[in-house]
Amino acid sequence: MTPTILEILTKARSKLTGPEARLESELLLAETCGISRSYQGIHPDEELSEKHCLQFDSALKRRIAGEPLAYITGSRGFWDMDLKVSPEVLIPRPDTECLVEQALLRIPADAGWQIADLGTGSGAIALALARERPQCEITATDLSMAALVIAEENARLQGTKNISFAAGSWLQPIKSSLFEMIVCNPPYIPADDPHLKQGDLPAEPEHALISGSDGLDAIRQIIPDSVSHLKPGGFLLLEHAYDQARAVSRLLGHVGFKEIFTKKDYGGNDRVTGGKAD
Ligand SMILES: C[S@@+](CC[C@H](N)C(=O)[O-])C[C@H]1O[C@@H](n2cnc3c(N)ncnc32)[C@H](O)[C@@H]1O
């Protein structure tokens, strides 16, 4: 006899640690066996097939060994999308939706702006902006070819046509272009930060996380480079760590950005800082 849905979920919950154990068990079952969470709730006493038991057990073992849920299921929700992810890309975070919100507050609904998303990873920010502002043209760059393959696949899966992709370092592949807005969630963790050993971070690509000894190397490069790529009055918006707002504001001020602002994420931490080009 094989276990029921409730039995296998109860077993999984007891093996997974942390406050999310229940949700993670349900998501693992949903994603690995195609048994939705609502179905699980309505049919707790239904027996699983042998095949589903094996699939679930193998996914559970990977999770217990520390592999991020998103890499096991191959997807992560961001904005209103389910995005494909792999170990080649950062797992999109809810904090980054704060950057999308701040960008959308500044892009008029009918604008036909040119927008750059630097270090696009899975394409999360570029895709959210492209879908919310279909008349804008988004250019998304990344140094990682593997990330760009995932981002392009996500654009195809979402049926998004107003994004183009370019490989290279930050603005280098789009040297001759001018933008009304540049957005970026760069790597911003200091190389010796103990958080790098926690949660999903050990499994994520280092080049998506770490940026020098104080976490600001990428931001120090992107801010001055952006000046010559923004139209007058254009915006630069950057995601950063909770304790970097002051440094980022200072760097923006040094190269002449005006109307510098910082916004908090929903956890109450400073998360996005930006300004307007002269
Ligand atoms: C923090 S991740 C952000 C990914 C995605 N934008 C998101 O918000 O989920 C940083 C991204 O920057 C990319 N990256 C790192 N160095 C880069 C560089 N010099 N030029 C362009 N992209 C770079 C990484 O490959 C990674 O995809």
Short mmCIF file of C-alpha atoms and ligand atoms in Angstrom, two decimals:
data_model
loop_
_atom_site.label_atom_id
_atom_site.label_comp_id
_atom_site.label_asym_id
_atom_site.label_seq_id
_atom_site.Cartn_x
_atom_site.Cartn_y
_atom_site.Cartn_z
CA MET A 1 0.00 0.00 0.00
CA THR A 2 1.22 3.51 -0.79
CA PRO A 3 0.76 6.46 1.60
CA THR A 4 -2.09 8.92 1.29
CA ILE A 5 -1.58 12.58 0.48
CA LEU A 6 -1.95 13.51 4.15
CA GLU A 7 0.45 10.79 5.32
CA ILE A 8 3.20 11.74 2.89
CA LEU A 9 2.82 15.45 3.71
CA THR A 10 2.95 14.74 7.45
CA LYS A 11 6.12 12.68 6.99
CA ALA A 12 7.72 15.41 4.88
CA ARG A 13 6.83 18.11 7.42
CA SER A 14 8.56 16.17 10.17
CA LYS A 15 11.75 15.88 8.11
CA LEU A 16 11.96 19.46 6.86
CA THR A 17 13.06 22.03 9.40
CA GLY A 18 12.04 25.66 9.59
CA PRO A 19 8.84 27.66 9.69
CA GLU A 20 8.04 26.98 6.03
CA ALA A 21 8.10 23.16 6.36
CA ARG A 22 4.36 22.76 5.79
CA LEU A 23 4.21 25.10 2.78
CA GLU A 24 7.37 23.59 1.30
CA SER A 25 5.98 20.04 1.60
CA GLU A 26 2.80 21.05 -0.19
CA LEU A 27 4.67 22.93 -2.90
CA LEU A 28 7.03 19.98 -3.44
CA LEU A 29 4.06 17.65 -3.90
CA ALA A 30 2.32 20.12 -6.18
CA GLU A 31 5.33 20.76 -8.38
CA THR A 32 6.87 17.28 -8.52
CA CYS A 33 3.65 15.28 -8.93
CA GLY A 34 1.27 17.86 -10.40
CA ILE A 35 -1.09 17.54 -7.41
CA SER A 36 -2.25 21.08 -6.67
CA ARG A 37 -2.39 22.39 -3.11
CA SER A 38 -6.17 22.80 -3.37
CA TYR A 39 -6.48 19.15 -4.53
CA GLN A 40 -4.29 18.08 -1.59
CA GLY A 41 -6.65 19.90 0.78
CA ILE A 42 -9.80 18.40 -0.69
CA HIS A 43 -8.49 14.81 -1.05
CA PRO A 44 -6.17 14.18 1.95
CA ASP A 45 -7.08 10.47 2.09
CA GLU A 46 -6.31 9.69 -1.54
CA GLU A 47 -3.47 7.19 -2.01
CA LEU A 48 -0.52 8.28 -4.11
CA SER A 49 0.67 6.19 -7.05
CA GLU A 50 4.04 4.38 -6.79
CA LYS A 51 5.43 6.76 -9.38
CA HIS A 52 4.35 9.86 -7.44
CA CYS A 53 5.78 8.44 -4.21
CA LEU A 54 9.16 7.92 -5.85
CA GLN A 55 9.13 11.39 -7.45
CA PHE A 56 8.18 13.03 -4.16
CA ASP A 57 10.75 11.10 -2.10
CA SER A 58 13.54 12.02 -4.48
CA ALA A 59 12.56 15.73 -4.37
CA LEU A 60 12.27 15.60 -0.58
CA LYS A 61 15.78 14.12 -0.26
CA ARG A 62 17.19 16.96 -2.36
CA ARG A 63 15.42 19.55 -0.20
CA ILE A 64 16.62 17.91 3.03
CA ALA A 65 20.17 18.04 1.60
CA GLY A 66 19.78 21.83 1.33
CA GLU A 67 18.95 22.35 -2.34
CA PRO A 68 16.65 25.39 -2.75
CA LEU A 69 13.02 24.54 -3.39
CA ALA A 70 13.00 26.74 -6.50
CA TYR A 71 15.88 24.78 -8.07
CA ILE A 72 14.13 21.47 -7.34
CA THR A 73 10.80 22.57 -8.79
CA GLY A 74 12.48 24.66 -11.53
CA SER A 75 10.26 27.65 -10.93
CA ARG A 76 9.56 30.61 -8.67
CA GLY A 77 6.70 33.09 -8.59
CA PHE A 78 7.59 36.74 -9.19
CA TRP A 79 5.12 39.58 -9.70
CA ASP A 80 2.22 37.85 -11.49
CA MET A 81 4.40 35.25 -13.25
CA ASP A 82 5.73 31.80 -12.65
CA LEU A 83 9.35 32.05 -13.80
CA LYS A 84 11.64 29.26 -14.84
CA VAL A 85 14.81 29.15 -12.72
CA SER A 86 17.93 26.99 -12.58
CA PRO A 87 21.14 27.01 -10.52
CA GLU A 88 22.55 29.38 -13.17
CA VAL A 89 20.35 32.25 -11.94
CA LEU A 90 19.50 34.02 -8.71
CA ILE A 91 16.14 32.91 -7.34
CA PRO A 92 13.93 36.02 -7.72
CA ARG A 93 13.06 37.54 -4.33
CA PRO A 94 9.88 39.33 -3.17
CA ASP A 95 12.13 42.27 -2.11
CA THR A 96 12.86 42.91 -5.77
CA GLU A 97 9.16 43.57 -6.40
CA CYS A 98 9.81 46.82 -4.49
CA LEU A 99 12.19 47.86 -7.29
CA VAL A 100 9.52 47.01 -9.90
CA GLU A 101 6.92 49.04 -7.96
CA GLN A 102 9.21 52.07 -7.72
CA ALA A 103 9.98 51.86 -11.43
CA LEU A 104 6.28 51.60 -12.37
CA LEU A 105 5.43 54.63 -10.19
CA ARG A 106 7.68 56.66 -12.46
CA ILE A 107 6.82 55.21 -15.88
CA PRO A 108 3.57 56.73 -17.22
CA ALA A 109 1.03 54.05 -18.20
CA ASP A 110 1.18 54.92 -21.91
CA ALA A 111 4.92 55.66 -22.06
CA GLY A 112 7.00 54.32 -24.91
CA TRP A 113 10.26 54.51 -22.97
CA GLN A 114 13.55 52.77 -23.57
CA ILE A 115 14.44 50.95 -20.34
CA ALA A 116 17.53 48.91 -19.43
CA ASP A 117 17.59 46.11 -16.85
CA LEU A 118 21.22 45.36 -15.98
CA GLY A 119 22.05 41.88 -14.65
CA THR A 120 18.68 40.47 -15.60
CA GLY A 121 19.24 36.91 -14.27
CA SER A 122 15.97 35.02 -14.77
CA GLY A 123 14.56 38.16 -16.43
CA ALA A 124 12.31 38.88 -13.44
CA ILE A 125 12.48 42.70 -13.41
CA ALA A 126 12.60 43.09 -17.19
CA LEU A 127 9.59 40.82 -17.65
CA ALA A 128 7.49 42.51 -14.97
CA LEU A 129 8.18 45.94 -16.51
CA ALA A 130 7.64 44.71 -20.05
CA ARG A 131 4.25 43.23 -19.16
CA GLU A 132 3.09 46.23 -17.12
CA ARG A 133 4.26 48.75 -19.74
CA PRO A 134 3.77 47.02 -23.11
CA GLN A 135 4.65 50.15 -25.07
CA CYS A 136 8.10 50.39 -23.52
CA GLU A 137 11.13 48.66 -25.01
CA ILE A 138 13.23 46.83 -22.43
CA THR A 139 16.84 45.86 -23.01
CA ALA A 140 18.11 43.25 -20.54
CA THR A 141 21.80 42.49 -20.10
CA ASP A 142 23.78 39.92 -18.16
CA LEU A 143 27.38 38.76 -18.11
CA SER A 144 26.18 35.18 -17.78
CA MET A 145 25.15 33.56 -21.06
CA ALA A 146 23.46 30.77 -19.09
CA ALA A 147 21.30 33.35 -17.31
CA LEU A 148 20.36 34.99 -20.60
CA VAL A 149 19.21 31.62 -21.98
CA ILE A 150 16.84 31.27 -18.98
CA ALA A 151 15.65 34.89 -19.28
CA GLU A 152 14.93 34.48 -23.00
CA GLU A 153 13.04 31.27 -22.29
CA ASN A 154 10.97 33.09 -19.66
CA ALA A 155 10.18 35.87 -22.14
CA ARG A 156 9.07 33.24 -24.64
CA LEU A 157 6.95 31.40 -22.05
CA GLN A 158 5.30 34.67 -20.99
CA GLY A 159 4.72 35.65 -24.63
CA THR A 160 6.56 38.94 -24.01
CA LYS A 161 7.73 40.63 -27.18
CA ASN A 162 9.05 44.00 -25.97
CA ILE A 163 12.34 42.76 -24.48
CA SER A 164 15.67 42.29 -26.18
CA PHE A 165 18.68 40.62 -24.57
CA ALA A 166 22.38 41.44 -24.76
CA ALA A 167 25.37 39.61 -23.29
CA GLY A 168 28.14 41.56 -21.57
CA SER A 169 29.08 43.59 -18.56
CA TRP A 170 26.40 46.00 -17.32
CA LEU A 171 25.97 48.74 -19.99
CA GLN A 172 28.90 47.65 -22.16
CA PRO A 173 26.80 45.64 -24.68
CA ILE A 174 24.41 48.59 -25.15
CA LYS A 175 27.06 51.31 -25.29
CA SER A 176 25.44 53.50 -27.87
CA SER A 177 21.91 53.48 -26.44
CA LEU A 178 20.15 56.14 -24.36
CA PHE A 179 17.44 55.28 -21.86
CA GLU A 180 14.64 56.99 -19.98
CA MET A 181 15.25 54.54 -17.14
CA ILE A 182 17.92 52.10 -15.99
CA VAL A 183 17.07 49.55 -13.30
CA CYS A 184 19.40 47.08 -11.68
CA ASN A 185 19.46 44.53 -8.91
CA PRO A 186 23.22 43.96 -8.82
CA PRO A 187 25.19 41.57 -6.65
CA TYR A 188 25.62 43.50 -3.38
CA ILE A 189 26.77 41.11 -0.65
CA PRO A 190 30.26 41.58 0.90
CA ALA A 191 32.55 38.63 0.15
CA ASP A 192 32.93 37.65 3.82
CA ASP A 193 29.28 38.11 4.82
CA PRO A 194 28.18 35.17 7.03
CA HIS A 195 24.72 35.23 5.38
CA LEU A 196 26.37 33.64 2.32
CA LYS A 197 26.41 30.39 4.29
CA GLN A 198 22.69 30.53 5.11
CA GLY A 199 19.40 29.59 3.46
CA ASP A 200 19.43 29.27 -0.34
CA LEU A 201 22.54 31.43 -0.81
CA PRO A 202 25.20 28.66 -0.82
CA ALA A 203 23.47 27.13 -3.85
CA GLU A 204 23.11 30.34 -5.85
CA PRO A 205 25.72 31.65 -8.32
CA GLU A 206 28.41 33.67 -6.54
CA HIS A 207 28.55 36.21 -9.34
CA ALA A 208 24.89 37.01 -8.68
CA LEU A 209 25.50 37.63 -4.97
CA ILE A 210 28.97 38.88 -4.12
CA SER A 211 30.47 42.25 -5.03
CA GLY A 212 33.81 42.93 -3.44
CA SER A 213 34.73 43.45 0.19
CA ASP A 214 31.88 45.87 1.02
CA GLY A 215 29.31 44.63 -1.51
CA LEU A 216 29.42 47.89 -3.45
CA ASP A 217 31.88 47.17 -6.29
CA ALA A 218 29.16 46.68 -8.93
CA ILE A 219 27.18 49.70 -7.76
CA ARG A 220 30.35 51.84 -7.83
CA GLN A 221 30.77 50.92 -11.49
CA ILE A 222 27.11 51.12 -12.58
CA ILE A 223 26.31 54.56 -11.14
CA PRO A 224 28.94 56.63 -13.02
CA ASP A 225 28.53 54.52 -16.19
CA SER A 226 24.78 55.20 -16.19
CA VAL A 227 25.18 58.98 -16.43
CA SER A 228 26.10 58.90 -20.13
CA HIS A 229 23.35 56.35 -20.92
CA LEU A 230 20.41 58.29 -19.49
CA LYS A 231 18.40 60.92 -21.32
CA PRO A 232 18.03 64.23 -19.42
CA GLY A 233 15.60 63.59 -16.55
CA GLY A 234 16.07 59.82 -16.87
CA PHE A 235 15.98 57.61 -13.80
CA LEU A 236 18.45 55.16 -12.29
CA LEU A 237 16.96 52.75 -9.70
CA LEU A 238 19.12 50.28 -7.78
CA GLU A 239 18.30 47.53 -5.34
CA HIS A 240 20.79 47.21 -2.48
CA ALA A 241 21.34 45.73 0.98
CA TYR A 242 19.51 47.11 4.03
CA ASP A 243 22.59 49.04 5.17
CA GLN A 244 23.79 50.45 1.82
CA ALA A 245 21.24 53.25 1.19
CA ARG A 246 23.46 56.01 2.46
CA ALA A 247 26.48 54.88 0.43
CA VAL A 248 24.39 54.49 -2.72
CA SER A 249 22.78 57.93 -2.24
CA ARG A 250 26.23 59.47 -1.82
CA LEU A 251 27.53 57.78 -4.98
CA LEU A 252 24.49 59.05 -6.93
CA GLY A 253 25.00 62.58 -5.58
CA HIS A 254 28.70 62.58 -6.52
CA VAL A 255 27.95 62.14 -10.21
CA GLY A 256 25.13 64.69 -10.28
CA PHE A 257 21.91 62.71 -9.80
CA LYS A 258 19.03 64.81 -8.40
CA GLU A 259 15.87 63.99 -6.43
CA ILE A 260 17.63 61.05 -4.74
CA PHE A 261 15.23 58.80 -2.82
CA THR A 262 15.30 55.54 -0.85
CA LYS A 263 12.34 53.18 -0.39
CA LYS A 264 11.90 50.39 2.12
CA ASP A 265 10.81 46.85 1.26
CA TYR A 266 7.82 45.21 2.96
CA GLY A 267 10.13 43.95 5.70
CA GLY A 268 10.86 47.59 6.64
CA ASN A 269 14.45 47.58 5.30
CA ASP A 270 15.91 50.20 2.98
CA ARG A 271 15.94 48.35 -0.35
CA VAL A 272 15.80 50.66 -3.38
CA THR A 273 17.66 53.91 -3.98
CA GLY A 274 17.44 56.00 -7.10
CA GLY A 275 17.75 59.40 -8.64
CA LYS A 276 17.11 61.52 -11.70
CA ALA A 277 19.77 62.47 -14.24
CA ASP A 278 20.32 66.16 -14.94
C1 LIG B 1 21.39 39.86 -7.80
S1 LIG B 1 21.33 39.05 -9.36
C2 LIG B 1 19.82 39.78 -10.00
C3 LIG B 1 19.09 38.91 -10.98
C4 LIG B 1 17.70 39.45 -11.37
N1 LIG B 1 17.81 40.77 -11.95
C5 LIG B 1 16.78 39.47 -10.18
O1 LIG B 1 16.52 40.55 -9.65
O2 LIG B 1 16.30 38.40 -9.77
C6 LIG B 1 22.60 39.90 -10.22
C7 LIG B 1 22.76 39.55 -11.68
O3 LIG B 1 23.84 40.32 -12.20
C8 LIG B 1 24.59 39.51 -13.09
N2 LIG B 1 25.94 40.09 -13.19
C9 LIG B 1 26.99 39.95 -12.34
N3 LIG B 1 28.03 40.67 -12.80
C10 LIG B 1 27.63 41.27 -13.95
C11 LIG B 1 28.25 42.15 -14.87
N4 LIG B 1 29.51 42.57 -14.72
N5 LIG B 1 27.53 42.57 -15.94
C12 LIG B 1 26.26 42.16 -16.12
N6 LIG B 1 25.61 41.32 -15.27
C13 LIG B 1 26.29 40.89 -14.20
C14 LIG B 1 24.54 38.13 -12.50
O4 LIG B 1 24.81 37.16 -13.49
C15 LIG B 1 23.11 38.10 -11.97
O5 LIG B 1 22.23 37.61 -12.95
#
